[in-house]
CSV table of C-alpha atoms in Angstrom, one decimal:
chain,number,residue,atom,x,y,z
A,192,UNK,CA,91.7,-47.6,-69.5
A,193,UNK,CA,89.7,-47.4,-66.6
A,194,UNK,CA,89.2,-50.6,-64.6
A,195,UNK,CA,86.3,-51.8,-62.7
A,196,UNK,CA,85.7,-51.1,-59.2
A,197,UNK,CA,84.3,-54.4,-58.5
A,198,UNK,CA,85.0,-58.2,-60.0
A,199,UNK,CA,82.6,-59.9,-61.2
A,200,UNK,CA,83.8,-62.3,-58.3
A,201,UNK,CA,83.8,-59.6,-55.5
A,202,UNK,CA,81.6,-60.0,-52.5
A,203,UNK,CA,80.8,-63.5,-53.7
A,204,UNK,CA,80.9,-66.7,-52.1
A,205,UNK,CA,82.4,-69.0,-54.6
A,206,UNK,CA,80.4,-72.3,-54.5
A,207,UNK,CA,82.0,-75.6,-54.1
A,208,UNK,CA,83.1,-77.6,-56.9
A,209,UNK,CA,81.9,-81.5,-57.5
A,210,UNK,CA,85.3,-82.8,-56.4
A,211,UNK,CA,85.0,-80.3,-53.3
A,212,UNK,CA,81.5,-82.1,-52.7
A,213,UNK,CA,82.7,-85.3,-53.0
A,214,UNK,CA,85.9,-85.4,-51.1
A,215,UNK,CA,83.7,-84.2,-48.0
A,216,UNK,CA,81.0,-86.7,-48.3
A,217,UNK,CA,84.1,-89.5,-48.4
A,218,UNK,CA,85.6,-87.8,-45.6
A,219,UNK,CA,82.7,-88.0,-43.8
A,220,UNK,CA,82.6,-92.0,-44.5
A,221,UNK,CA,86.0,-92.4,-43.5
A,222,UNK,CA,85.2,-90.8,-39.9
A,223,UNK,CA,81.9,-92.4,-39.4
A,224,UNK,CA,82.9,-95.3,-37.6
A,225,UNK,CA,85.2,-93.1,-35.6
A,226,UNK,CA,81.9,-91.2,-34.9
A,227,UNK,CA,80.0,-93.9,-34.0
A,228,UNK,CA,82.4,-95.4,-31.4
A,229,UNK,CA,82.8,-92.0,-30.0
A,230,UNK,CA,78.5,-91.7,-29.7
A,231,UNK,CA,78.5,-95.3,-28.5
A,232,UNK,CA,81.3,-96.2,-26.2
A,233,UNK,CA,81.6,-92.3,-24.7
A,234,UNK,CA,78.9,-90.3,-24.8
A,235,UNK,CA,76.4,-92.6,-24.1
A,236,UNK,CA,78.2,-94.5,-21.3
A,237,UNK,CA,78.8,-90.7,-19.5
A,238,UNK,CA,74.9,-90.2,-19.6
A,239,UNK,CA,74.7,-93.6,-17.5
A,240,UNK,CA,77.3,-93.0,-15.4
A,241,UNK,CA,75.6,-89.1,-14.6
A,242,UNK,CA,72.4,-91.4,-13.5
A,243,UNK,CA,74.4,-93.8,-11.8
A,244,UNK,CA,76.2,-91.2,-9.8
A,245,UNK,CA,73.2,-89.5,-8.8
A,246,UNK,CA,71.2,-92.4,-7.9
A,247,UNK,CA,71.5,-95.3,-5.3
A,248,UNK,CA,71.8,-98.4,-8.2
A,249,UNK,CA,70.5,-102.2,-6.9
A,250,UNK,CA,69.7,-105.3,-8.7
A,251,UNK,CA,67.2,-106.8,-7.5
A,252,UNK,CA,65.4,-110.4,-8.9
A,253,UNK,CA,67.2,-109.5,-12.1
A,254,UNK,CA,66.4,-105.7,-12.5
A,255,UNK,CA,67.9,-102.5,-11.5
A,256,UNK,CA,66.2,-100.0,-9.2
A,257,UNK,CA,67.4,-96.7,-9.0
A,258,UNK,CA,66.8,-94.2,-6.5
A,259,UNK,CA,67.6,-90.7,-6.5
A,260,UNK,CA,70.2,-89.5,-3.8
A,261,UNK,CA,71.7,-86.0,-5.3
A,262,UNK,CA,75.1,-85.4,-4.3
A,263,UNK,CA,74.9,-87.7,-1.4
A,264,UNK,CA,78.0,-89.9,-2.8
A,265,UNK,CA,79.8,-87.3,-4.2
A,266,UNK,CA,79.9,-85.6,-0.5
A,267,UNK,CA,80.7,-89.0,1.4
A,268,UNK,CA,83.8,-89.0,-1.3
A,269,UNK,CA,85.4,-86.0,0.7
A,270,UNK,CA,83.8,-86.1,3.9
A,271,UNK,CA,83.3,-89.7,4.9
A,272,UNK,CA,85.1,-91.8,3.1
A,273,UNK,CA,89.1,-91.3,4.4
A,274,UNK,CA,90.6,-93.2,1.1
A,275,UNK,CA,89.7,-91.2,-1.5
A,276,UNK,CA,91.9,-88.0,-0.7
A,277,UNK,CA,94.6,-90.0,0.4
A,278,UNK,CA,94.6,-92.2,-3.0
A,279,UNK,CA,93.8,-88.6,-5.1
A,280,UNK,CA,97.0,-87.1,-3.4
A,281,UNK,CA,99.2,-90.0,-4.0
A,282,UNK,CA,97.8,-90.3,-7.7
A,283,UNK,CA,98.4,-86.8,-8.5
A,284,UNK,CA,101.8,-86.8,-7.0
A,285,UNK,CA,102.8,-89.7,-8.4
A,286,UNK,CA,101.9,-88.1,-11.8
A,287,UNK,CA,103.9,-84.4,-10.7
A,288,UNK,CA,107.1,-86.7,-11.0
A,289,UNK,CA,106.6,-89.5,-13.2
A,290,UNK,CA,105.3,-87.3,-16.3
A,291,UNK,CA,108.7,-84.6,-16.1
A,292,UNK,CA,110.4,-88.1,-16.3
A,293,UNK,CA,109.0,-90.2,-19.0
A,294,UNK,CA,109.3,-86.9,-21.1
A,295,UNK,CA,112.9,-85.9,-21.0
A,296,UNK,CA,113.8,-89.7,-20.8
A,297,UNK,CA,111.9,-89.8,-24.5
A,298,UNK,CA,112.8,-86.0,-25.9
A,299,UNK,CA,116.7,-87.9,-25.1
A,300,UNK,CA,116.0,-91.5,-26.6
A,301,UNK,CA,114.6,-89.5,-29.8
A,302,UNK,CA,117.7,-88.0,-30.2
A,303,UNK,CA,119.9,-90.6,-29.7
A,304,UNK,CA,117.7,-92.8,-32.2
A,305,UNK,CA,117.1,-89.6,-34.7
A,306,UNK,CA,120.5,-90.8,-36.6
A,307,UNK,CA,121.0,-92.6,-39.6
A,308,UNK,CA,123.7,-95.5,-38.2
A,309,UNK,CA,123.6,-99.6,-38.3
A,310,UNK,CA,121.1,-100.8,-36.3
A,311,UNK,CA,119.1,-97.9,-35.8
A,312,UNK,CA,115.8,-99.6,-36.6
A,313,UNK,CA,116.5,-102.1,-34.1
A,314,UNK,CA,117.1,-99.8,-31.4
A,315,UNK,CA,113.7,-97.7,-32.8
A,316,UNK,CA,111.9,-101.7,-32.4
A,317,UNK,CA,113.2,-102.5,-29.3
A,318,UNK,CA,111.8,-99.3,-27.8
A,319,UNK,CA,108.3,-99.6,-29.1
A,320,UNK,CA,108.5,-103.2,-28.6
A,321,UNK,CA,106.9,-102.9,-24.8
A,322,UNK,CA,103.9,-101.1,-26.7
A,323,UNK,CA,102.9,-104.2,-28.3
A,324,UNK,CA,103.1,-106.3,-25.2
A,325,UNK,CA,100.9,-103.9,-23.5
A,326,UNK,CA,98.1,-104.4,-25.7
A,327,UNK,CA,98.2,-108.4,-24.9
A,328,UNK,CA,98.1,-110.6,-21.9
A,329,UNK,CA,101.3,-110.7,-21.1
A,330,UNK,CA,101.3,-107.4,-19.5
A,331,UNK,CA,97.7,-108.2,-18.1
A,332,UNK,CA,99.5,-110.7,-15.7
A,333,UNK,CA,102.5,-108.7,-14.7
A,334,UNK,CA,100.2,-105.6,-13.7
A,335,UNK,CA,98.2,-108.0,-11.6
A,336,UNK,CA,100.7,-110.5,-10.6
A,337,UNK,CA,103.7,-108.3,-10.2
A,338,UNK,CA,103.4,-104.9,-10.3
A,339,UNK,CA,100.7,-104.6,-7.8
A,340,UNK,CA,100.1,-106.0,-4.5
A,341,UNK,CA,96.9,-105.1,-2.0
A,342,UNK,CA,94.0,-103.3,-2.3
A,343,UNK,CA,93.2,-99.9,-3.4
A,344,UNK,CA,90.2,-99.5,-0.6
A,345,UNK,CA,93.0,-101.4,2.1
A,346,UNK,CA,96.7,-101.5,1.6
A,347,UNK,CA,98.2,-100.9,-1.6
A,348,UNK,CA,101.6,-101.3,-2.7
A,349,UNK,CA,103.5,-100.3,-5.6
A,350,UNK,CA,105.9,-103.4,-6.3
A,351,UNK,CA,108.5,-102.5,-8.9
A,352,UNK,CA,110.1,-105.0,-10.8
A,353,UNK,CA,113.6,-103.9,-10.1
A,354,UNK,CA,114.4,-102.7,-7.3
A,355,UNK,CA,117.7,-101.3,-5.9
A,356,UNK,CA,118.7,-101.3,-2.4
A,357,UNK,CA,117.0,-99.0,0.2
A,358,UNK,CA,118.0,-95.1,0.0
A,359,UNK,CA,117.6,-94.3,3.6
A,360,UNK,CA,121.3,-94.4,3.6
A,361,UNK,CA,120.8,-90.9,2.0
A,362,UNK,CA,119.2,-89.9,4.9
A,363,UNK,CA,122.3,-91.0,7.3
A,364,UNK,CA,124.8,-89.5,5.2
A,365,UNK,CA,123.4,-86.6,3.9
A,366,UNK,CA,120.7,-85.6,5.9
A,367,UNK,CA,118.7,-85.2,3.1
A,368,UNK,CA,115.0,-84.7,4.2
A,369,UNK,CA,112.4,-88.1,4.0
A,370,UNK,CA,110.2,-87.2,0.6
A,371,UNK,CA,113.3,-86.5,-1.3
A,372,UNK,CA,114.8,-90.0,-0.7
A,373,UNK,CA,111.3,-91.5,-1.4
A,374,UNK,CA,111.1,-89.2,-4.6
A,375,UNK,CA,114.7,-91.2,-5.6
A,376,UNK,CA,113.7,-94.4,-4.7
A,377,UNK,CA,110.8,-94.2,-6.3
A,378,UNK,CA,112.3,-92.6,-9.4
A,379,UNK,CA,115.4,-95.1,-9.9
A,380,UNK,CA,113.4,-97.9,-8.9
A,381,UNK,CA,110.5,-97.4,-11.0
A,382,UNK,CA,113.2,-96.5,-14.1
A,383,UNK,CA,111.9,-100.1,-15.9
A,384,UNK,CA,108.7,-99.2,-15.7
A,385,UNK,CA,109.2,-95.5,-16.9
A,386,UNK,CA,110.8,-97.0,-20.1
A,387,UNK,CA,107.9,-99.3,-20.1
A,388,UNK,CA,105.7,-96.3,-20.5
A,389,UNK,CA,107.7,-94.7,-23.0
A,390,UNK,CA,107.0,-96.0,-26.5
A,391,UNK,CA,104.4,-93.9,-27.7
A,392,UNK,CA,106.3,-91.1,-26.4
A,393,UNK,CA,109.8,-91.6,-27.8
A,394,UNK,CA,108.1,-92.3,-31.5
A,395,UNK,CA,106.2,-89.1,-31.2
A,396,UNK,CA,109.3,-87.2,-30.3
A,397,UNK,CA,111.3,-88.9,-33.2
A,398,UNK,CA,109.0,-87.9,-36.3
A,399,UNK,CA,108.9,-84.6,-35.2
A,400,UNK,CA,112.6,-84.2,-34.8
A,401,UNK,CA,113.3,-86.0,-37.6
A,402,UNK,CA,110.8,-83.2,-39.6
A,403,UNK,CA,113.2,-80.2,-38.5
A,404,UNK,CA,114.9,-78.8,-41.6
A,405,UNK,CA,118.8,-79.2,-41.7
A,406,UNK,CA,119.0,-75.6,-42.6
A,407,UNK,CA,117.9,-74.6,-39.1
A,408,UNK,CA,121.6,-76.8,-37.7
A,409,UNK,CA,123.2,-75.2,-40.2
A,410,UNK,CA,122.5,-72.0,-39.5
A,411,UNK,CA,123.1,-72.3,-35.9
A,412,UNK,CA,126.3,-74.2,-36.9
A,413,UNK,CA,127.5,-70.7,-38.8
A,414,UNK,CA,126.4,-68.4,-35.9
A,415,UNK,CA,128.6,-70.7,-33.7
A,416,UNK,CA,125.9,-72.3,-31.4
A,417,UNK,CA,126.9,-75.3,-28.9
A,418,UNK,CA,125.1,-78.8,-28.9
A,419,UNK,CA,123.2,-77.2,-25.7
A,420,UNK,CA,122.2,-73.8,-27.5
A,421,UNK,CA,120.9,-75.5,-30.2
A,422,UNK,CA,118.7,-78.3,-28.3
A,423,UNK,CA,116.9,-75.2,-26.7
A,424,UNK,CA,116.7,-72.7,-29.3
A,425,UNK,CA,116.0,-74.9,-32.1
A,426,UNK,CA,114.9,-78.3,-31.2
A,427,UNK,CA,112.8,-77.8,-28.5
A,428,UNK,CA,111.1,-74.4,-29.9
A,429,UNK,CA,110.4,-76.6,-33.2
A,430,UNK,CA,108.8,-79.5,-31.9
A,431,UNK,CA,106.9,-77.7,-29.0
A,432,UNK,CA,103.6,-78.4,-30.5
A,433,UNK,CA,104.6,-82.3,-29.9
A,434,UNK,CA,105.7,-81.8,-26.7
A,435,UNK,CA,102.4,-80.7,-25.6
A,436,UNK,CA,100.7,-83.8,-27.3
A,437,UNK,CA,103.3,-86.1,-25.4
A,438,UNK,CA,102.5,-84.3,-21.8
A,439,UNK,CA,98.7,-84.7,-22.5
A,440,UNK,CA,99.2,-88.1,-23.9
A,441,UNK,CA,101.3,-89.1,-20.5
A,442,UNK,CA,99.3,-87.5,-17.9
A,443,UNK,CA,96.1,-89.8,-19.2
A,444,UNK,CA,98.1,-92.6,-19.4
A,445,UNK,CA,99.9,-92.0,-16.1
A,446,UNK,CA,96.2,-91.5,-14.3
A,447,UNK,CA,94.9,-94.3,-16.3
A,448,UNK,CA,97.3,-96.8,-15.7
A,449,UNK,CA,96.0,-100.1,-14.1
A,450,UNK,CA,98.1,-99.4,-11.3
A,451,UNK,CA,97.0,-96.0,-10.3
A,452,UNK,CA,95.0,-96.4,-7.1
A,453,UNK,CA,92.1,-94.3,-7.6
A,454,UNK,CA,91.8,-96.6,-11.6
A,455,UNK,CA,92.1,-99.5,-8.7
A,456,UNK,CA,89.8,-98.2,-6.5
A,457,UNK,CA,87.0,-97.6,-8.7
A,458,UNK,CA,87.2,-100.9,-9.8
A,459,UNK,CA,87.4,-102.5,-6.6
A,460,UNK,CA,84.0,-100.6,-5.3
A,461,UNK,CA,82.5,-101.8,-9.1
A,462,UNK,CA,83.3,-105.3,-8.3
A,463,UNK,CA,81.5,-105.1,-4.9
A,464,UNK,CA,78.8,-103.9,-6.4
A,465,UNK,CA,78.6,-100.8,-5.2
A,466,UNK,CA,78.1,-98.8,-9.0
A,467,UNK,CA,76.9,-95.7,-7.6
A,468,UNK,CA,79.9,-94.8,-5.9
A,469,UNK,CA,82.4,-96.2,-7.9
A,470,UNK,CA,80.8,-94.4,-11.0
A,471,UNK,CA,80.7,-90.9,-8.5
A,472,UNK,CA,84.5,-91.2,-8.0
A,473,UNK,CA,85.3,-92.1,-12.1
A,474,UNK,CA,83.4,-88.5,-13.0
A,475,UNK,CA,85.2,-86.5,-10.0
A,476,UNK,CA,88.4,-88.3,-11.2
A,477,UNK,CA,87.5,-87.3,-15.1
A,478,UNK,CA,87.2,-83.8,-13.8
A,479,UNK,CA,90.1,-83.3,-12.5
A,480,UNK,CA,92.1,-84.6,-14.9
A,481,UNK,CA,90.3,-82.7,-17.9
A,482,UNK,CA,91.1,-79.8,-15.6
A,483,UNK,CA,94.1,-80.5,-15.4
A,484,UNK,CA,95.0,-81.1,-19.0
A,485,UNK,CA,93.5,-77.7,-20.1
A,486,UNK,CA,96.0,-75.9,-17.3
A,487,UNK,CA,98.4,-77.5,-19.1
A,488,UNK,CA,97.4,-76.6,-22.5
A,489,UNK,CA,97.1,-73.0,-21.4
A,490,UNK,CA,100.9,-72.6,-20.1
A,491,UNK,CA,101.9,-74.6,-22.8
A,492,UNK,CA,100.3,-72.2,-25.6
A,493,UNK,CA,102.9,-69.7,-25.1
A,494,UNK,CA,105.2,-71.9,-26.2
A,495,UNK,CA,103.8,-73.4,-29.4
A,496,UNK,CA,102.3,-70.2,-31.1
A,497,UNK,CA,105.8,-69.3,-31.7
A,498,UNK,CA,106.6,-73.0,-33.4
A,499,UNK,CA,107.0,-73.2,-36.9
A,500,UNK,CA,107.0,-76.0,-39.1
């Protein structure tokens, strides 16, 4: 019998079928206003705030004026005006620590909640239960009222909710050098906020922990592996691809938070009418922060081409 070289299907593209068809164009629906929010409330609003940034904006007798000034504010941000570095350094330190932290404080939550014992759910509620206040007033007012105190173009304080008494004591005892008490201080004292800041996080964490296959314990369980050998060569490994979601997700939410000082500042130039350079500083602070997020994707890709699910 001699068979034939090529299929009647070979070298074909095989058309789509009806249901194809029509699961795309309801797909297609289902995303629309998704699409439409992005067009509306993104892309349009970074077209204005190109020609705002470029432009000296005033409002005059009811209208805007604009005036074309080049890079004139984005200049003054790094040669005149003596805040904006400051508040960029402290803002992406404050971020260097504060994101290592929220992370392993939620990889550890997950695991604790990951069992099936009485109560869990509650423990699981209480933990997402600061989520749901933040989207309210409640947390409008203690951002404004208590967690922050000054100005982000003057004196700006971060005011904690807890604090603990001062660590200079460190310093007398141990001799330890000045940043690494403030690191402490500012890491223990800003622990209520951290778990504040964690909900998303720890929920993330906990569905993809809970999606690692038994098998993969078990098998470490045969080969003899500790609790510590198999949270890094199992646990982590597998849910590496989440991980990187959580560190993205955090380091927008850390440099978006209402009590970052460059978010303050640009607001407080905004509400002196000054749009121009206030809209200058939002771009070089989007920037750097989209920068920053694709270094972190990059490092992070050797990591998560080798997870499976």
């Amino acid at each position: 019998m001699k068979l034939r070289k090529n299929p009647p299907t070979a070298g074909r593209k095989l058309g789509r079928t009806q249901t194809q068809k029509r699961n795309e164009r309801w797909g297609l629906l289902f995303i629309l206003p998704w699409l439409i929010g992005t067009v509306y409330f993104f892309v349009v609003p970074m077209f204005q705030a190109a020609i705002y940034a470029f432009c000296d904006v005033s409002m005059i007798g009811g209208g805007t004026t604009f005036k074309f000034v080049g890079l004139k504010h984005f200049v003054d941000l790094f040669t005149i005006d003596a805040n904006f570095p400051q508040n960029l350094t402290e803002s992406l330190l404050t971020m260097l620590y504060e994101v290592p932290v929220i992370v392993v404080f939620s990889l550890l939550i997950a695991m604790v909640l990951r069992g099936n014992y009485n109560g869990h759910t509650f423990f699981r509620a209480t933990f997402f239960f600061p989520v749901i206040i933040a989207s309210g007033v409640v947390i409008t007012i203690l951002r404004t009222q208590v967690m922050m105190t000054g100005s982000a173009t003057s004196a700006q304080q971060q005011a904690y909710m807890f604090n603990l008494p001062d660590f200079k004591v460190l310093t007398d005892l141990f001799g330890l050098p000045d940043f690494m008490v403030e690191l402490a201080s500012n890491v223990v004292n800003g622990f209520f906020d951290i778990t504040w800041k964690s909900g998303i996080q720890i929920i993330l964490l906990l569905v993809a922990v809970n999606h690692i296959s038994p098998s993969y314990y078990e098998v470490a369980d045969i080969e003899g592996a500790t609790a510590w050998e198999k949270l890094w060569k199992v646990t982590i490994p597998m849910i590496a691809p989440t991980i990187l979601v959580v560190i993205i997700y955090t380091i927008i939410d850390s440099f978006t938070d209402y009590g970052n000082v460059i978010m303050r500042m640009i607001d407080d130039y905004a509400g002196n009418s000054k749009y121009s350079y206030s809209t200058a500083i939002a771009l070089v602070y989007f920037v750097i922060v989209a920068s920053l997020i694709g270094i972190v994707t990059l490092v992070m890709q050797r990591f998560t081409r080798s997870a499976e699910y």
